[in-house]
Structures are given as structure tokens and as C-alpha cells.
Coordinates of C-alpha atoms in Angstrom, one line a residue:
Chain A
M1 CA 140.3 56.6 52.8
L2 CA 141.4 55.9 48.8
M3 CA 144.2 57.7 47.7
A4 CA 143.2 59.2 44.1
K5 CA 144.0 61.6 41.2
V6 CA 141.8 63.9 40.0
I7 CA 141.6 63.9 36.2
G8 CA 138.4 65.8 35.7
S9 CA 134.8 66.9 36.2
V10 CA 131.3 67.1 35.3
V11 CA 129.0 69.6 35.1
S12 CA 125.2 69.1 35.8
T13 CA 122.5 71.3 35.5
Q14 CA 119.5 69.2 36.8
K15 CA 120.3 67.7 40.0
D16 CA 119.7 67.5 43.3
S17 CA 119.6 70.9 45.7
S18 CA 122.0 70.1 48.0
L19 CA 124.9 69.5 44.8
V20 CA 124.2 72.8 43.9
G21 CA 127.2 75.2 44.1
K22 CA 129.6 72.0 45.2
K23 CA 133.2 71.3 42.6
L24 CA 132.1 67.7 41.4
M25 CA 135.2 66.1 40.3
I26 CA 136.1 63.1 38.6
V27 CA 138.8 60.7 40.2
Q28 CA 140.6 57.4 39.6
P29 CA 141.3 56.0 42.7
V30 CA 145.6 54.7 43.0
D31 CA 147.7 52.7 45.1
S32 CA 150.8 54.5 46.9
D33 CA 152.7 53.8 43.6
K34 CA 150.7 56.2 41.8
E35 CA 149.2 53.0 39.5
S36 CA 145.2 52.9 38.5
I37 CA 143.0 50.7 40.9
R38 CA 139.5 50.3 41.3
F39 CA 137.4 53.0 38.9
H40 CA 136.8 56.0 38.5
Q41 CA 133.8 58.0 40.6
V42 CA 132.7 61.8 41.3
A43 CA 133.6 63.2 44.8
A44 CA 132.9 66.6 45.8
D45 CA 135.7 68.5 46.6
T46 CA 136.2 70.3 50.4
V47 CA 139.6 71.5 49.9
G48 CA 140.4 73.5 46.9
A49 CA 141.4 70.2 44.7
G50 CA 142.5 71.2 41.3
V51 CA 142.8 68.8 38.1
G52 CA 146.3 66.8 38.5
D53 CA 145.9 66.9 42.3
Y54 CA 147.0 63.4 44.7
V55 CA 144.0 63.3 46.7
L56 CA 142.7 61.4 49.3
L57 CA 138.9 60.2 49.4
T58 CA 136.5 59.4 51.7
I59 CA 133.1 57.5 51.1
G60 CA 129.7 56.7 52.4
S61 CA 128.1 58.4 55.8
S62 CA 131.9 60.0 56.6
A63 CA 131.4 61.8 52.9
K64 CA 127.7 62.8 53.5
Q65 CA 128.8 64.5 56.9
M66 CA 131.3 66.9 55.5
F67 CA 128.5 68.8 54.5
Q68 CA 125.6 70.9 56.9
S69 CA 122.5 69.8 55.4
P70 CA 121.1 66.2 56.4
S71 CA 119.6 65.1 52.6
E72 CA 122.8 65.7 51.3
A73 CA 123.6 63.8 48.2
V74 CA 127.1 63.5 47.9
D75 CA 128.2 59.8 49.1
A76 CA 131.9 60.4 48.2
A77 CA 134.5 63.9 49.1
I78 CA 138.1 65.0 48.6
V79 CA 139.1 65.5 52.0
G80 CA 142.9 66.5 51.1
I81 CA 145.5 67.0 49.4
I82 CA 148.4 64.4 49.3
D83 CA 151.6 66.1 49.5
T84 CA 154.1 63.0 50.0
F85 CA 153.9 59.2 49.7
D86 CA 156.2 57.7 52.4
K87 CA 157.2 54.0 52.0
Chain B
M1 CA 128.9 59.2 43.7
L2 CA 129.0 56.6 40.2
M3 CA 128.3 57.6 37.2
A4 CA 125.9 55.6 35.3
K5 CA 123.9 55.3 32.0
V6 CA 120.0 54.4 32.2
I7 CA 119.3 52.0 30.3
G8 CA 115.6 50.8 31.3
S9 CA 113.3 50.5 34.4
V10 CA 111.8 47.3 36.7
V11 CA 107.9 47.4 37.2
S12 CA 107.6 45.9 40.8
T13 CA 104.0 45.4 42.0
Q14 CA 104.6 43.4 45.3
K15 CA 107.0 45.6 46.8
D16 CA 107.7 47.8 49.9
S17 CA 105.2 50.6 50.7
S18 CA 108.5 53.0 50.6
L19 CA 109.1 52.3 47.2
V20 CA 105.4 52.9 45.9
G21 CA 105.4 55.7 43.8
K22 CA 109.0 56.2 42.8
K23 CA 110.8 55.3 39.3
L24 CA 112.6 52.4 39.8
M25 CA 115.5 53.0 37.1
I26 CA 118.2 50.3 35.6
V27 CA 121.3 51.7 35.5
Q28 CA 125.0 50.8 33.8
P29 CA 127.3 52.8 36.0
V30 CA 130.3 53.9 33.7
D31 CA 133.7 55.8 33.5
S32 CA 134.3 59.6 32.4
D33 CA 135.0 57.6 28.9
K34 CA 131.1 55.9 29.3
E35 CA 133.1 52.7 29.3
S36 CA 130.7 49.9 31.1
I37 CA 131.8 49.4 34.5
R38 CA 131.1 47.5 37.4
F39 CA 127.2 45.8 37.4
H40 CA 123.7 47.2 36.8
Q41 CA 121.7 48.3 39.8
V42 CA 118.4 49.9 40.1
A43 CA 118.2 53.7 41.2
A44 CA 115.4 55.5 42.6
D45 CA 115.0 58.5 40.2
T46 CA 114.9 62.2 41.9
V47 CA 115.3 64.7 38.8
G48 CA 113.6 63.2 36.1
A49 CA 116.1 61.0 34.5
G50 CA 115.0 58.8 31.2
V51 CA 116.4 55.9 29.8
G52 CA 119.8 57.1 27.9
D53 CA 120.7 60.1 30.1
Y54 CA 124.5 60.1 32.3
V55 CA 123.2 60.9 35.7
L56 CA 125.3 61.2 38.9
L57 CA 124.3 57.7 41.4
T58 CA 124.8 58.4 44.9
I59 CA 124.6 54.5 47.0
G60 CA 123.7 53.8 50.5
S61 CA 122.6 56.2 53.7
S62 CA 122.9 59.2 51.1
A63 CA 120.6 57.4 49.1
K64 CA 118.0 56.7 51.8
Q65 CA 118.2 60.2 52.9
M66 CA 117.2 61.4 49.8
F67 CA 113.5 60.7 50.9
Q68 CA 111.6 61.7 54.1
S69 CA 110.1 58.2 55.5
P70 CA 112.7 56.8 58.2
S71 CA 112.2 53.3 57.3
E72 CA 113.2 54.0 53.3
A73 CA 114.0 50.7 51.3
V74 CA 116.5 52.9 48.9
D75 CA 119.8 52.3 48.7
A76 CA 120.4 53.6 45.4
A77 CA 119.6 57.2 43.8
I78 CA 119.4 59.0 40.9
V79 CA 120.6 62.6 41.8
G80 CA 121.5 64.4 38.8
I81 CA 121.7 64.3 35.2
I82 CA 125.2 65.2 33.6
D83 CA 125.7 67.5 31.3
T84 CA 129.1 67.2 30.5
F85 CA 132.3 65.2 31.5
D86 CA 135.3 67.6 31.5
K87 CA 138.8 66.1 30.9
Chain C
M1 CA 119.3 48.3 45.0
L2 CA 120.6 45.1 43.3
M3 CA 118.5 42.5 40.7
A4 CA 118.4 39.0 42.2
K5 CA 117.1 35.4 41.5
V6 CA 115.6 33.7 45.0
I7 CA 117.9 30.2 44.8
G8 CA 117.0 28.9 48.3
S9 CA 117.0 29.6 52.1
V10 CA 119.3 29.0 55.1
V11 CA 118.3 27.7 58.2
S12 CA 120.0 28.4 61.4
T13 CA 118.5 27.4 65.2
Q14 CA 121.7 29.6 66.9
K15 CA 121.4 32.9 65.3
D16 CA 121.1 36.1 66.6
S17 CA 117.3 37.1 68.4
S18 CA 116.4 39.5 65.7
L19 CA 116.7 37.2 63.0
V20 CA 114.4 35.0 64.6
G21 CA 111.1 34.9 62.8
K22 CA 112.5 35.7 59.8
K23 CA 113.1 34.1 55.9
L24 CA 116.8 34.1 55.1
M25 CA 117.0 33.7 51.5
I26 CA 119.5 33.0 49.3
V27 CA 119.8 34.9 46.4
Q28 CA 122.1 35.5 43.5
P29 CA 122.3 38.8 42.2
V30 CA 121.7 39.3 38.6
D31 CA 122.1 42.3 35.9
S32 CA 119.0 42.8 33.7
D33 CA 119.6 39.9 31.3
K34 CA 119.2 37.5 34.3
E35 CA 122.9 36.9 34.3
S36 CA 124.4 36.2 37.4
I37 CA 126.9 39.0 39.2
R38 CA 128.6 39.7 42.0
F39 CA 128.3 36.4 44.6
H40 CA 125.5 34.7 46.6
Q41 CA 123.8 36.6 49.9
V42 CA 121.5 35.6 52.4
A43 CA 119.1 38.5 52.5
A44 CA 115.7 38.3 55.3
D45 CA 112.8 38.6 52.6
T46 CA 109.8 41.3 53.7
V47 CA 107.4 40.9 51.1
G48 CA 106.6 37.3 50.4
A49 CA 109.4 35.9 47.8
G50 CA 109.6 32.3 47.4
V51 CA 112.3 30.5 45.3
G52 CA 112.7 31.3 41.6
D53 CA 111.4 35.0 42.0
Y54 CA 113.6 37.7 40.6
V55 CA 113.7 40.3 43.4
L56 CA 114.9 44.1 44.1
L57 CA 117.3 43.6 47.4
T58 CA 118.8 46.5 48.8
I59 CA 121.9 46.5 51.3
G60 CA 123.0 47.9 55.0
S61 CA 121.4 50.5 56.6
S62 CA 118.5 50.7 54.1
A63 CA 118.1 47.1 54.8
K64 CA 118.5 47.3 58.8
Q65 CA 116.0 50.1 59.1
M66 CA 113.0 47.6 56.8
F67 CA 113.1 46.1 60.9
Q68 CA 111.8 48.1 64.2
S69 CA 114.4 46.5 66.6
P70 CA 117.4 48.9 66.6
S71 CA 119.8 46.1 67.5
E72 CA 118.9 44.4 63.7
A73 CA 121.5 41.6 63.0
V74 CA 120.1 42.0 59.3
D75 CA 122.5 43.9 56.4
A76 CA 119.9 43.1 53.1
A77 CA 116.7 42.3 52.7
I78 CA 114.6 41.7 49.5
V79 CA 112.3 44.8 49.6
G80 CA 110.4 43.7 46.4
I81 CA 109.4 40.8 43.9
I82 CA 110.1 42.0 39.4
D83 CA 107.4 42.2 37.4
T84 CA 109.1 42.9 34.6
F85 CA 112.8 44.0 33.3
D86 CA 112.2 47.0 31.1
K87 CA 114.4 47.6 28.6
Chain D
M1 CA 137.2 43.6 60.2
L2 CA 140.1 43.5 57.7
M3 CA 143.6 42.1 58.4
A4 CA 146.6 44.3 56.8
K5 CA 150.0 45.3 56.8
V6 CA 151.0 49.3 57.3
I7 CA 153.1 49.9 54.7
G8 CA 153.8 53.5 54.5
S9 CA 152.0 57.0 55.2
V10 CA 151.4 59.9 53.4
V11 CA 151.6 63.5 54.4
S12 CA 148.6 66.3 53.7
T13 CA 148.8 69.7 54.6
Q14 CA 146.0 71.1 52.8
K15 CA 143.5 68.8 54.6
D16 CA 140.0 69.1 56.5
S17 CA 140.6 69.9 59.8
S18 CA 138.8 67.1 61.3
L19 CA 142.5 65.1 59.6
V20 CA 144.5 67.4 61.8
G21 CA 147.1 65.4 64.3
K22 CA 146.4 61.8 62.8
K23 CA 148.6 59.5 61.4
L24 CA 147.0 58.7 58.2
M25 CA 148.2 55.3 57.2
I26 CA 149.1 53.6 53.7
V27 CA 147.8 50.0 54.4
Q28 CA 147.2 46.8 52.1
P29 CA 144.8 44.5 52.8
V30 CA 146.6 40.9 53.4
D31 CA 144.4 37.4 54.0
S32 CA 145.4 34.9 56.8
D33 CA 148.6 34.2 55.3
K34 CA 149.4 37.3 54.6
E35 CA 149.0 37.5 51.1
S36 CA 147.8 41.0 49.2
I37 CA 144.4 41.2 48.6
R38 CA 142.0 43.8 47.3
F39 CA 144.2 47.2 47.1
H40 CA 145.9 50.1 49.0
Q41 CA 144.1 52.1 51.2
V42 CA 144.8 55.0 53.9
A43 CA 143.9 54.9 57.3
A44 CA 144.0 56.4 61.0
D45 CA 146.2 54.8 63.8
T46 CA 144.3 54.8 66.7
V47 CA 146.3 52.4 68.7
G48 CA 150.4 53.2 67.6
A49 CA 150.5 51.0 65.1
G50 CA 153.9 51.8 63.0
V51 CA 155.5 50.2 59.2
G52 CA 155.7 46.4 59.1
D53 CA 153.2 46.5 61.8
Y54 CA 149.9 43.5 60.8
V55 CA 146.7 45.0 61.6
L56 CA 143.1 45.1 62.0
L57 CA 141.4 47.9 59.8
T58 CA 138.0 48.7 60.2
I59 CA 135.7 50.4 57.4
G60 CA 132.6 52.6 57.1
S61 CA 130.6 54.6 59.9
S62 CA 132.6 52.1 62.7
A63 CA 135.7 53.8 61.7
K64 CA 134.3 57.6 61.5
Q65 CA 132.6 56.5 65.4
M66 CA 136.5 55.8 66.8
F67 CA 136.8 59.9 66.9
Q68 CA 134.8 62.3 68.9
S69 CA 134.0 64.7 66.2
P70 CA 130.3 64.4 64.3
S71 CA 132.3 65.7 60.9
E72 CA 134.7 63.1 60.8
A73 CA 136.3 62.5 57.4
V74 CA 138.0 59.3 58.0
D75 CA 136.4 56.2 56.7
A76 CA 139.1 53.9 58.0
A77 CA 141.0 53.2 61.1
I78 CA 143.3 51.5 61.9
V79 CA 141.7 49.5 65.5
G80 CA 144.7 46.9 66.6
I81 CA 148.0 45.4 66.2
I82 CA 147.6 41.3 65.2
D83 CA 149.6 39.5 67.5
T84 CA 149.2 35.9 66.0
F85 CA 147.0 34.7 63.3
D86 CA 145.8 31.1 64.6
K87 CA 144.3 28.6 62.2
Chain E
M1 CA 124.6 38.9 54.8
L2 CA 127.2 36.6 53.8
M3 CA 127.5 33.0 53.9
A4 CA 131.1 32.2 55.6
K5 CA 132.9 29.4 57.3
V6 CA 135.3 30.3 60.2
I7 CA 139.1 29.3 59.7
G8 CA 140.4 30.6 62.7
S9 CA 141.2 33.4 64.4
V10 CA 143.4 36.6 65.7
V11 CA 145.1 37.5 68.8
S12 CA 145.7 41.2 69.3
T13 CA 147.1 42.7 72.5
Q14 CA 147.3 46.1 71.5
K15 CA 143.5 47.2 70.2
D16 CA 141.3 49.4 70.8
S17 CA 138.9 49.1 74.8
S18 CA 135.8 48.4 72.7
L19 CA 137.1 44.9 70.7
V20 CA 138.5 43.7 74.7
G21 CA 136.5 40.5 75.3
K22 CA 135.2 39.7 71.5
K23 CA 136.1 36.5 70.1
L24 CA 137.7 37.7 66.7
M25 CA 137.5 35.0 64.3
I26 CA 139.1 34.7 60.7
V27 CA 136.2 33.7 58.4
Q28 CA 136.1 32.9 54.4
P29 CA 132.7 34.1 52.7
V30 CA 131.6 30.9 50.6
D31 CA 128.3 30.4 48.3
S32 CA 125.6 28.3 48.7
D33 CA 127.8 25.4 47.3
K34 CA 130.6 26.4 50.4
E35 CA 133.0 27.3 47.7
S36 CA 135.1 30.6 48.6
I37 CA 133.9 33.5 47.5
R38 CA 135.2 37.1 48.4
F39 CA 138.1 37.8 50.6
H40 CA 139.2 36.4 54.1
Q41 CA 137.8 38.9 56.7
V42 CA 138.0 39.2 61.0
A43 CA 134.4 39.3 62.3
A44 CA 133.2 39.5 66.0
D45 CA 131.5 36.3 67.2
T46 CA 128.0 37.1 68.8
V47 CA 126.5 33.3 68.7
G48 CA 129.6 31.0 69.9
A49 CA 130.7 30.1 66.7
G50 CA 134.0 27.3 66.4
V51 CA 136.5 26.8 63.8
G52 CA 134.6 24.8 61.0
D53 CA 131.3 26.3 61.2
Y54 CA 129.5 27.8 58.3
V55 CA 128.0 31.1 59.7
L56 CA 126.0 34.2 58.9
L57 CA 127.9 37.2 58.7
T58 CA 126.3 41.1 58.7
I59 CA 128.6 43.8 58.1
G60 CA 129.0 47.6 58.3
S61 CA 126.2 49.5 60.8
S62 CA 124.1 46.2 61.2
A63 CA 127.8 44.9 63.0
K64 CA 128.4 47.7 65.0
Q65 CA 125.4 48.0 66.2
M66 CA 125.2 44.2 67.4
F67 CA 126.9 45.4 70.8
Q68 CA 126.3 48.5 73.3
S69 CA 129.6 51.1 73.2
P70 CA 129.2 53.8 71.0
S71 CA 132.1 54.2 69.9
E72 CA 132.8 50.3 68.6
A73 CA 135.6 49.3 66.5
V74 CA 133.8 46.2 65.2
D75 CA 132.0 46.3 61.4
A76 CA 131.7 42.9 61.4
A77 CA 129.9 40.4 63.0
I78 CA 128.7 36.6 63.2
V79 CA 125.5 36.7 64.0
G80 CA 124.2 32.8 63.4
I81 CA 125.3 29.6 62.7
I82 CA 124.0 27.5 59.6
D83 CA 122.4 24.4 59.9
T84 CA 121.6 23.7 56.2
F85 CA 121.4 25.4 53.0
D86 CA 117.8 25.0 51.3
K87 CA 118.3 25.0 47.5

């Protein structure tokens, strides 16, 4: 999984039906020192994350299978809110 | 998912049968400030996107399963048109 | 999908049986201005592409499922020859 | 697989149920000279690894299927502790 | 697939049972001029490759399915030894 910070959301009216009702959050992947890495992505929230939260992001078929419908357009999902980074 | 801008399309006559009838759009992934990131890709459109639109791009098995045929050549699909980037 | 230029091929005698009979082409991914991006890869041809052709490359499970055998070693396949880049 | 060093762990209370009971370790991918490469990730431990251990990391559907539940949020797993790098 | 050079191996006693009996080779991905690209990885050998060999590397679900067990920890496999790079 990646660690990421939630920095916003996107609104999309014309979209695949499987995305309807999903919170599409803009996330900035970070390292364990909360420094930015990689690039912004959009992830479907599954745990009630909000802007400013540090979260766990899962990518690919793991993200898709967090949701029940077989033809799921999601390829990235927020699957946890990080309380602490212990190092 | 990635955020991207549609910048063109490719024409391919000699191609896998699963690509016939699909709009193959050239996309430039962007961050949430609409700045270019990564590299150009080709994605199959599923929502009627056009050149200049900012879109949601899904990659991998999620893209493949947006279409019904089992041996689907697609590994990237446009699954939404972005109305707004809220930050 | 990625856009790429076919720049050669590899010969491999000692290989997985699923690769027997497949044309293993060396490809250089490019952007829509035909500039090189990323790095060379090897892709199994499915449409009769030759050296110098610009092609559509699919990666991952989509590439694997272009072929019938379940334990398929392929993870990249050429699935179209690009006639034109329209921008 | 990637080689990586375990450098810490994350605590997440509000998370997908499939992550409950899993040790979520922060890992720094390394090359075979133990030099850092790529970026920090979080991986679910499956072999009792601890901070300071050099480990084998598997990514994607292979990681997901290390665990039994179908809707598994994991996309990275520690699958071995490296005794020696032989070059 | 990637082209790579086998540069060593790792020994891991405490590992997932699916890795037992597999030769875990350290590989350096290369381009078709045998120049290093990307980063070191570990791949399970399936064709009897040795240190110094140039090989074909498959990544992801294709690698996993080179082996029979469903919960397979492998995400990268050596699937061919390259005789020649023809350009």
C-alpha cells in the first residue's frame, strides 16, 4: 500500500455507473516522513476519510475488489486512516 | 485513478478485434493543478470524452473489465469527465 | 495502452513453452510526438508488426489474456499498428 | 519481488475490516547493495519480520492472494526474510 | 516483458511456503544495448538461468501463474534466456 495525504476531491457528472455514489478523493502519496512522493491520484474512499487525513491507499485489483460490482471502474481506494507513523 | 487531459486520438486499422469500434484517445496525465505528470498513454473512451476534456483514467484489470469480451486488449480506459477539481 | 516503436527482436531458445512460436519484439515506448519515453521492453506480437512500425502496446493481465493458455508467460503484447497520431 | 528494509509500522484504527489483525510495516525498497531505491510503502507482514530486517516484498494480486478473504485490501506483502544477498 | 541480467541470488529461510524450492535470482533490468535501467528485483527462475545470463522477465499475475499453487507469493519470474538481441 502507499501512504498518502487527502488534498481534495473531484466532481464528475458524466462517469461510469460504477463510480456513482463514491467519494473520489485527490490524494498526494507521501513517505513515512510525510514528504511528497510520486504524483497526485484519485482514489475511492471506503473509510470516511476527509481532506487533511493521512491514509492507506491500495492500488490495482485489490482496490477494484473492495467493491461488489464486477465491472468496477476503480483502480485505487482509500482503505485506512493512519493514526501514527511509528519509526 | 489518474487525472488526465485528452489531447488527441490514434487511428489503427491493423489491430486486435477487441479494439474495433473503440475510440482510442491520447491522454496526458496531469496533477490536480492541471500540470503534466508521467507520460502520454492511449485509453479507450467509455463516457464520450473529447479533445480538451479533463478525465478520470483507470489502468490495468479495472480498465479491461469495463468491456464485456474476455480477451480484451484494453489496459487503460477513460471512465469519467472531470467537472471540477476541489481543493 | 502505450504507444511504442518496434526496434528489433530477441531470440530465446531456452524459454517457457508458452513463448514458443511467438514473435518477441523489442519496443521503445514513445509519446504522441514519437519521442522516446520510459525504457525498452519485449512484447509478443499479435498483429504482424515489423521493425519501424509504431504500435499499441498493452501491459499486464490484458496482454496475458490475448493468448489462450492459462499459464501464459507474456505480460506485454502488441495489439495494433498505429496509422496516424491525430492531435 | 522487491528487496526492502523494514523501517517501521503504521497504526490505523479506522480501516477496512480485511486489514484488522495484520502487521502493517513501513518498508524502504533497496537494491542488492542495500542502497535505497524507489519510495516507502506499507506491506502486510506474513513471516514475522521486524524493524531492521531485510525482506522480500511481493506487490499486486500476488500480495492480495497471500490472504484468504476475497475482498482483501492488501496490495503489498512481506513474504520472506533475506538471510544473504549472494553476488 | 523486461530484459534483465542475472547478477546473483538471495537466500531466505523464513519465507512463504510457496517460495520453498524456488531459485530466487537477483536481476538487473537492461535495455537492448545491455545498459542498466530501473532497479534490482528478485525473480523466481523457471528455465535454469544462471549468474551472467541475459533473461526475459515477466512481472505481475503472469509471473504468479507460471506456478500451480493458487496462493503464490511470486510476482516476477524468469521465463527465457536471451540468445541474441537483434536490432
